[in-house]
PDB file of C-alpha atoms in Angstrom:
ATOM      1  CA  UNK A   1     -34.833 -32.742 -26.930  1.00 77.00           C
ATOM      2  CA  UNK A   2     -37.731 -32.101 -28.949  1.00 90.00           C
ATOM      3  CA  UNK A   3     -40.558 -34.662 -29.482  1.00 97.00           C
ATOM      4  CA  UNK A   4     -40.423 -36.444 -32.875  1.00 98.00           C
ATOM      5  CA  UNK A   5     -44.160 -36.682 -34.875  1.00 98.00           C
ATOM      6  CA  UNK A   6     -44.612 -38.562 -37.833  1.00 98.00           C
ATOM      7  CA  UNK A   7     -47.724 -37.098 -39.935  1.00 98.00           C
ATOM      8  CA  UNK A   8     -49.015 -39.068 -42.714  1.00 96.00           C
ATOM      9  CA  UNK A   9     -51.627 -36.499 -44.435  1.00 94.00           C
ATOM     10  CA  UNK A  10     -52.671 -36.612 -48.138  1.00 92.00           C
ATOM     11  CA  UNK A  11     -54.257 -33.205 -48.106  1.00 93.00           C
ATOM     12  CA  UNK A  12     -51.467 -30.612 -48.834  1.00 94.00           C
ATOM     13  CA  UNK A  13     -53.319 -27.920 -46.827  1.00 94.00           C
ATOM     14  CA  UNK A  14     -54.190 -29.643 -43.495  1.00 94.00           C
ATOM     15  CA  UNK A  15     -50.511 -30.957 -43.832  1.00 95.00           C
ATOM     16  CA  UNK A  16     -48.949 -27.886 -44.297  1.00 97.00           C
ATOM     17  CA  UNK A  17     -51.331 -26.343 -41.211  1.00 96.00           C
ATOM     18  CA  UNK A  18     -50.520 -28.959 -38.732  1.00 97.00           C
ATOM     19  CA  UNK A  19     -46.978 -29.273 -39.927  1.00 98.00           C
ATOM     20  CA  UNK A  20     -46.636 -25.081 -39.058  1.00 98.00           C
ATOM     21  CA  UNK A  21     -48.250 -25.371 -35.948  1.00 98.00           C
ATOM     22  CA  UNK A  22     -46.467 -28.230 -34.665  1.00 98.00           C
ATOM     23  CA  UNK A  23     -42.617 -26.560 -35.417  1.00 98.00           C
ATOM     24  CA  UNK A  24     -43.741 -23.500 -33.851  1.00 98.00           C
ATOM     25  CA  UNK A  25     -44.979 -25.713 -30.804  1.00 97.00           C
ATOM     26  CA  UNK A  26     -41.407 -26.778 -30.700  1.00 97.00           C
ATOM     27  CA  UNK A  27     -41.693 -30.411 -32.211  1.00 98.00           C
ATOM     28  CA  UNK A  28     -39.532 -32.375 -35.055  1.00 98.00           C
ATOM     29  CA  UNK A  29     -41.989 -32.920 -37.440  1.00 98.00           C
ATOM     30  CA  UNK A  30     -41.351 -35.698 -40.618  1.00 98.00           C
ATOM     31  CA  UNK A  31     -44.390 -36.060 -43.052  1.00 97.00           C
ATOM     32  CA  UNK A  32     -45.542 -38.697 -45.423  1.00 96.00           C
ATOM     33  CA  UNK A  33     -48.099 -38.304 -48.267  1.00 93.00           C
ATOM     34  CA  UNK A  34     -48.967 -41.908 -47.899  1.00 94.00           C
ATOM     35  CA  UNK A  35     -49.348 -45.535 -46.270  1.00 94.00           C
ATOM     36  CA  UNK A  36     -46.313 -46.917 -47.919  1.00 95.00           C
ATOM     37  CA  UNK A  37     -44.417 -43.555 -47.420  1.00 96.00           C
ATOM     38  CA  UNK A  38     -45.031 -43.758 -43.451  1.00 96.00           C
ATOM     39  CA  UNK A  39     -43.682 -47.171 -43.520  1.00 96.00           C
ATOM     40  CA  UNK A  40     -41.051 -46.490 -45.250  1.00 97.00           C
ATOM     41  CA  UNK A  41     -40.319 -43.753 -43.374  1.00 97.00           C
ATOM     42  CA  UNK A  42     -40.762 -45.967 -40.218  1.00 98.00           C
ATOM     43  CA  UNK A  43     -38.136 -48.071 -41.035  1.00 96.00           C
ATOM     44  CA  UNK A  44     -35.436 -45.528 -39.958  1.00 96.00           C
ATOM     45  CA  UNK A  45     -37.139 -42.604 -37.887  1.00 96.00           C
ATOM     46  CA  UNK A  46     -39.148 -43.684 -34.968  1.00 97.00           C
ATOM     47  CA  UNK A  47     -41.393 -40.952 -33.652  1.00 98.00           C
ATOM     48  CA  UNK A  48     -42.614 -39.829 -30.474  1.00 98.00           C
ATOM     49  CA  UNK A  49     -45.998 -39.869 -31.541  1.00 98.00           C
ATOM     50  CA  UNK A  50     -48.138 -40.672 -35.277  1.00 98.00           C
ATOM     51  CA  UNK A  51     -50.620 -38.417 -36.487  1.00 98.00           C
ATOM     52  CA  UNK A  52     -52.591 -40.825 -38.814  1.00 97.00           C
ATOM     53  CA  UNK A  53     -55.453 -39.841 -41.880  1.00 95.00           C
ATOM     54  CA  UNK A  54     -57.492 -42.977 -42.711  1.00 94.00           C
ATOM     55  CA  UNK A  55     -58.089 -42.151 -46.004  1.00 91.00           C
ATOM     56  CA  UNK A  56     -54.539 -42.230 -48.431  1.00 88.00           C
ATOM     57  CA  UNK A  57     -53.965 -43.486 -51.334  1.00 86.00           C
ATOM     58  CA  UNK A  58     -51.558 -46.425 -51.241  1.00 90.00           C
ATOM     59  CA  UNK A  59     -52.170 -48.013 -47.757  1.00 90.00           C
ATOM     60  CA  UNK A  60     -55.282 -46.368 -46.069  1.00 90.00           C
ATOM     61  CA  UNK A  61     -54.995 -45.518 -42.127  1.00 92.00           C
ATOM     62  CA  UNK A  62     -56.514 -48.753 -41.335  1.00 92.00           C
ATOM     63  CA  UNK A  63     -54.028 -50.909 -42.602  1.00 93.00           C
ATOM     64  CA  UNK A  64     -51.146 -48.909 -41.542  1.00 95.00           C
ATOM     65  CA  UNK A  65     -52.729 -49.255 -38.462  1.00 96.00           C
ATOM     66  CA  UNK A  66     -52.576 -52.902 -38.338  1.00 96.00           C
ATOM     67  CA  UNK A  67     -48.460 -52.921 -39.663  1.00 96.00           C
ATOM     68  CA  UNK A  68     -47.406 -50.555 -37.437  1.00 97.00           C
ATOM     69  CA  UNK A  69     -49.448 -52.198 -34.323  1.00 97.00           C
ATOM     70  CA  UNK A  70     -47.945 -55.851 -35.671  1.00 97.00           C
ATOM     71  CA  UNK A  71     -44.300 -54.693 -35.751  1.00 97.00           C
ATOM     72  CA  UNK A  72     -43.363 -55.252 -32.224  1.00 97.00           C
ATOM     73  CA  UNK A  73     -40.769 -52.365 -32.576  1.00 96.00           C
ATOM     74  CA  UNK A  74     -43.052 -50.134 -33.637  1.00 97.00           C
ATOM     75  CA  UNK A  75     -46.479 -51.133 -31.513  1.00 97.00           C
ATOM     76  CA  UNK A  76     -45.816 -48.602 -28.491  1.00 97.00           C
ATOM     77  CA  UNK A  77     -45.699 -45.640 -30.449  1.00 98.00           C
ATOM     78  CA  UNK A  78     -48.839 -43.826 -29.757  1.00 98.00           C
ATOM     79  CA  UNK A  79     -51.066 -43.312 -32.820  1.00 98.00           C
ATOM     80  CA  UNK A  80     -53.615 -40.164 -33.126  1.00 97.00           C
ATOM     81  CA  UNK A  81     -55.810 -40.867 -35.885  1.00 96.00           C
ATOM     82  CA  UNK A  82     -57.363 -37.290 -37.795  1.00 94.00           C
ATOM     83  CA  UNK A  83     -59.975 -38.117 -40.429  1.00 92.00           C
ATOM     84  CA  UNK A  84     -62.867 -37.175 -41.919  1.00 89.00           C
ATOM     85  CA  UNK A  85     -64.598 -40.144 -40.939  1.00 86.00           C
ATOM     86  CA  UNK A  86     -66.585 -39.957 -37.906  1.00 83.00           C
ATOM     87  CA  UNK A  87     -69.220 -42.752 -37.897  1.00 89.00           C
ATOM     88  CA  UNK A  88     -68.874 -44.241 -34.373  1.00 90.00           C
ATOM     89  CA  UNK A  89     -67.841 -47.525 -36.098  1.00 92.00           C
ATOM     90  CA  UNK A  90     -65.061 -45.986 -37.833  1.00 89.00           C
ATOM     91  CA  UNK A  91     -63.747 -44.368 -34.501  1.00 91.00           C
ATOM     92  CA  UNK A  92     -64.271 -47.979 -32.656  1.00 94.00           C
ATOM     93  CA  UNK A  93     -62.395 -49.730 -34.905  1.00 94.00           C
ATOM     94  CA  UNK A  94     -59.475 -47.830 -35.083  1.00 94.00           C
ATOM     95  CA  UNK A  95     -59.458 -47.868 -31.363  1.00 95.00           C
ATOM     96  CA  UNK A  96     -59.861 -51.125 -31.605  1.00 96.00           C
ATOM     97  CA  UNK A  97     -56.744 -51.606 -33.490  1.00 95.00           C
ATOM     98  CA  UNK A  98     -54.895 -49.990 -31.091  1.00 97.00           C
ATOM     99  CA  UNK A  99     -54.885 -45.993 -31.824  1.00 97.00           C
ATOM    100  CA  UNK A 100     -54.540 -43.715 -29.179  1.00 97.00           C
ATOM    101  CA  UNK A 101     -57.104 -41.518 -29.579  1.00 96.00           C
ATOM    102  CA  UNK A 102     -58.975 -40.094 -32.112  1.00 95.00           C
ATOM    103  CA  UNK A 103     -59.900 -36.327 -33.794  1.00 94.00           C
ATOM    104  CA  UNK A 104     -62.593 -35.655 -36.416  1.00 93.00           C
ATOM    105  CA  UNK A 105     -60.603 -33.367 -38.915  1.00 90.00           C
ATOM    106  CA  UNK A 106     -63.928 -30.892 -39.523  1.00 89.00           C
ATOM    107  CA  UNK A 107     -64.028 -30.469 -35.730  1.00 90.00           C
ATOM    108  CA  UNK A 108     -60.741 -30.018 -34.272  1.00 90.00           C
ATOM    109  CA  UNK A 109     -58.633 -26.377 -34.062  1.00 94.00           C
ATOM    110  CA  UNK A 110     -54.778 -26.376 -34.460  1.00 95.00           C
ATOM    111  CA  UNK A 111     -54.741 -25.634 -30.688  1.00 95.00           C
ATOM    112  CA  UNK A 112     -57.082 -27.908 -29.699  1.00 94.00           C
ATOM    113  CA  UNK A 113     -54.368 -31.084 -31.769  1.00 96.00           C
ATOM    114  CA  UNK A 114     -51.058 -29.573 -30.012  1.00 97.00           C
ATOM    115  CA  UNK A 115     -53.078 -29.970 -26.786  1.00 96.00           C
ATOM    116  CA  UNK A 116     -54.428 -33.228 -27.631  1.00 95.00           C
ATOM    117  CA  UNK A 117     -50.684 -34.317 -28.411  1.00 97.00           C
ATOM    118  CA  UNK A 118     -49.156 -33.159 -25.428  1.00 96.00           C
ATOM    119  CA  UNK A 119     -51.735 -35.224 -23.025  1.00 96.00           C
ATOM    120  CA  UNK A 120     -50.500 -38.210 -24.988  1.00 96.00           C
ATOM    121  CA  UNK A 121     -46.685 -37.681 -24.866  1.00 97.00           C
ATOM    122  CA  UNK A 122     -46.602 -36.588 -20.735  1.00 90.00           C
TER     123      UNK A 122
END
């Protein structure tokens, strides 16, 4: 059965990209635009794995971070954050809050985030 990932992406472009690559790479992919949309979302769909921007309208990455992390039936899904923001205080606190790893948008390849998601999901 194919691996479920959840992307929450407000940028139509990278979401369409990652969304591509990711079906072709044999995955079930469900998107939201948002915060509130993911958690939504999360209320009936439980992935295999999050793919989380920090900055969204309606419920930035960060506090997503903390709900899904709080809900105890949600807190073992693994959470890759991809933003823009890559002060190392930005990456510490997310890790902090319990994401799983972490991938600067402006740096990463398509290949290089199917990789990065199959070392979490083995």
């Amino acid at each position: 059965m194919a691996s479920k990932i959840l992307i929450a992406e407000d940028d139509q472009f990278i979401l369409k990209a990652m969304t591509t690559k990711l079906q072709k790479e044999g995955y079930e992919v469900k998107i939201a635009v948002d915060g509130v949309a993911l958690m939504e979302i999360l209320k009936s769909y439980i992935p295999d794995l999050i793919i989380l921007d920090l900055l969204m309208p309606k419920n930035d990455g960060f506090e997503v971070l903390k709900e899904v992390k709080a809900d105890p039936k949600l807190k073992n899904i693994p959470i890759l954050i991809a933003s823009n923001l890559g002060q190392e205080n930005d990456i510490q606190q997310v890790l902090d809050l319990g994401a799983t790893d972490y991938l600067i948008k402006s740096e990463f390849t398509l290949e290089s985030l199917v990789q990065k998601i199959k070392n979490i999901l083995k």
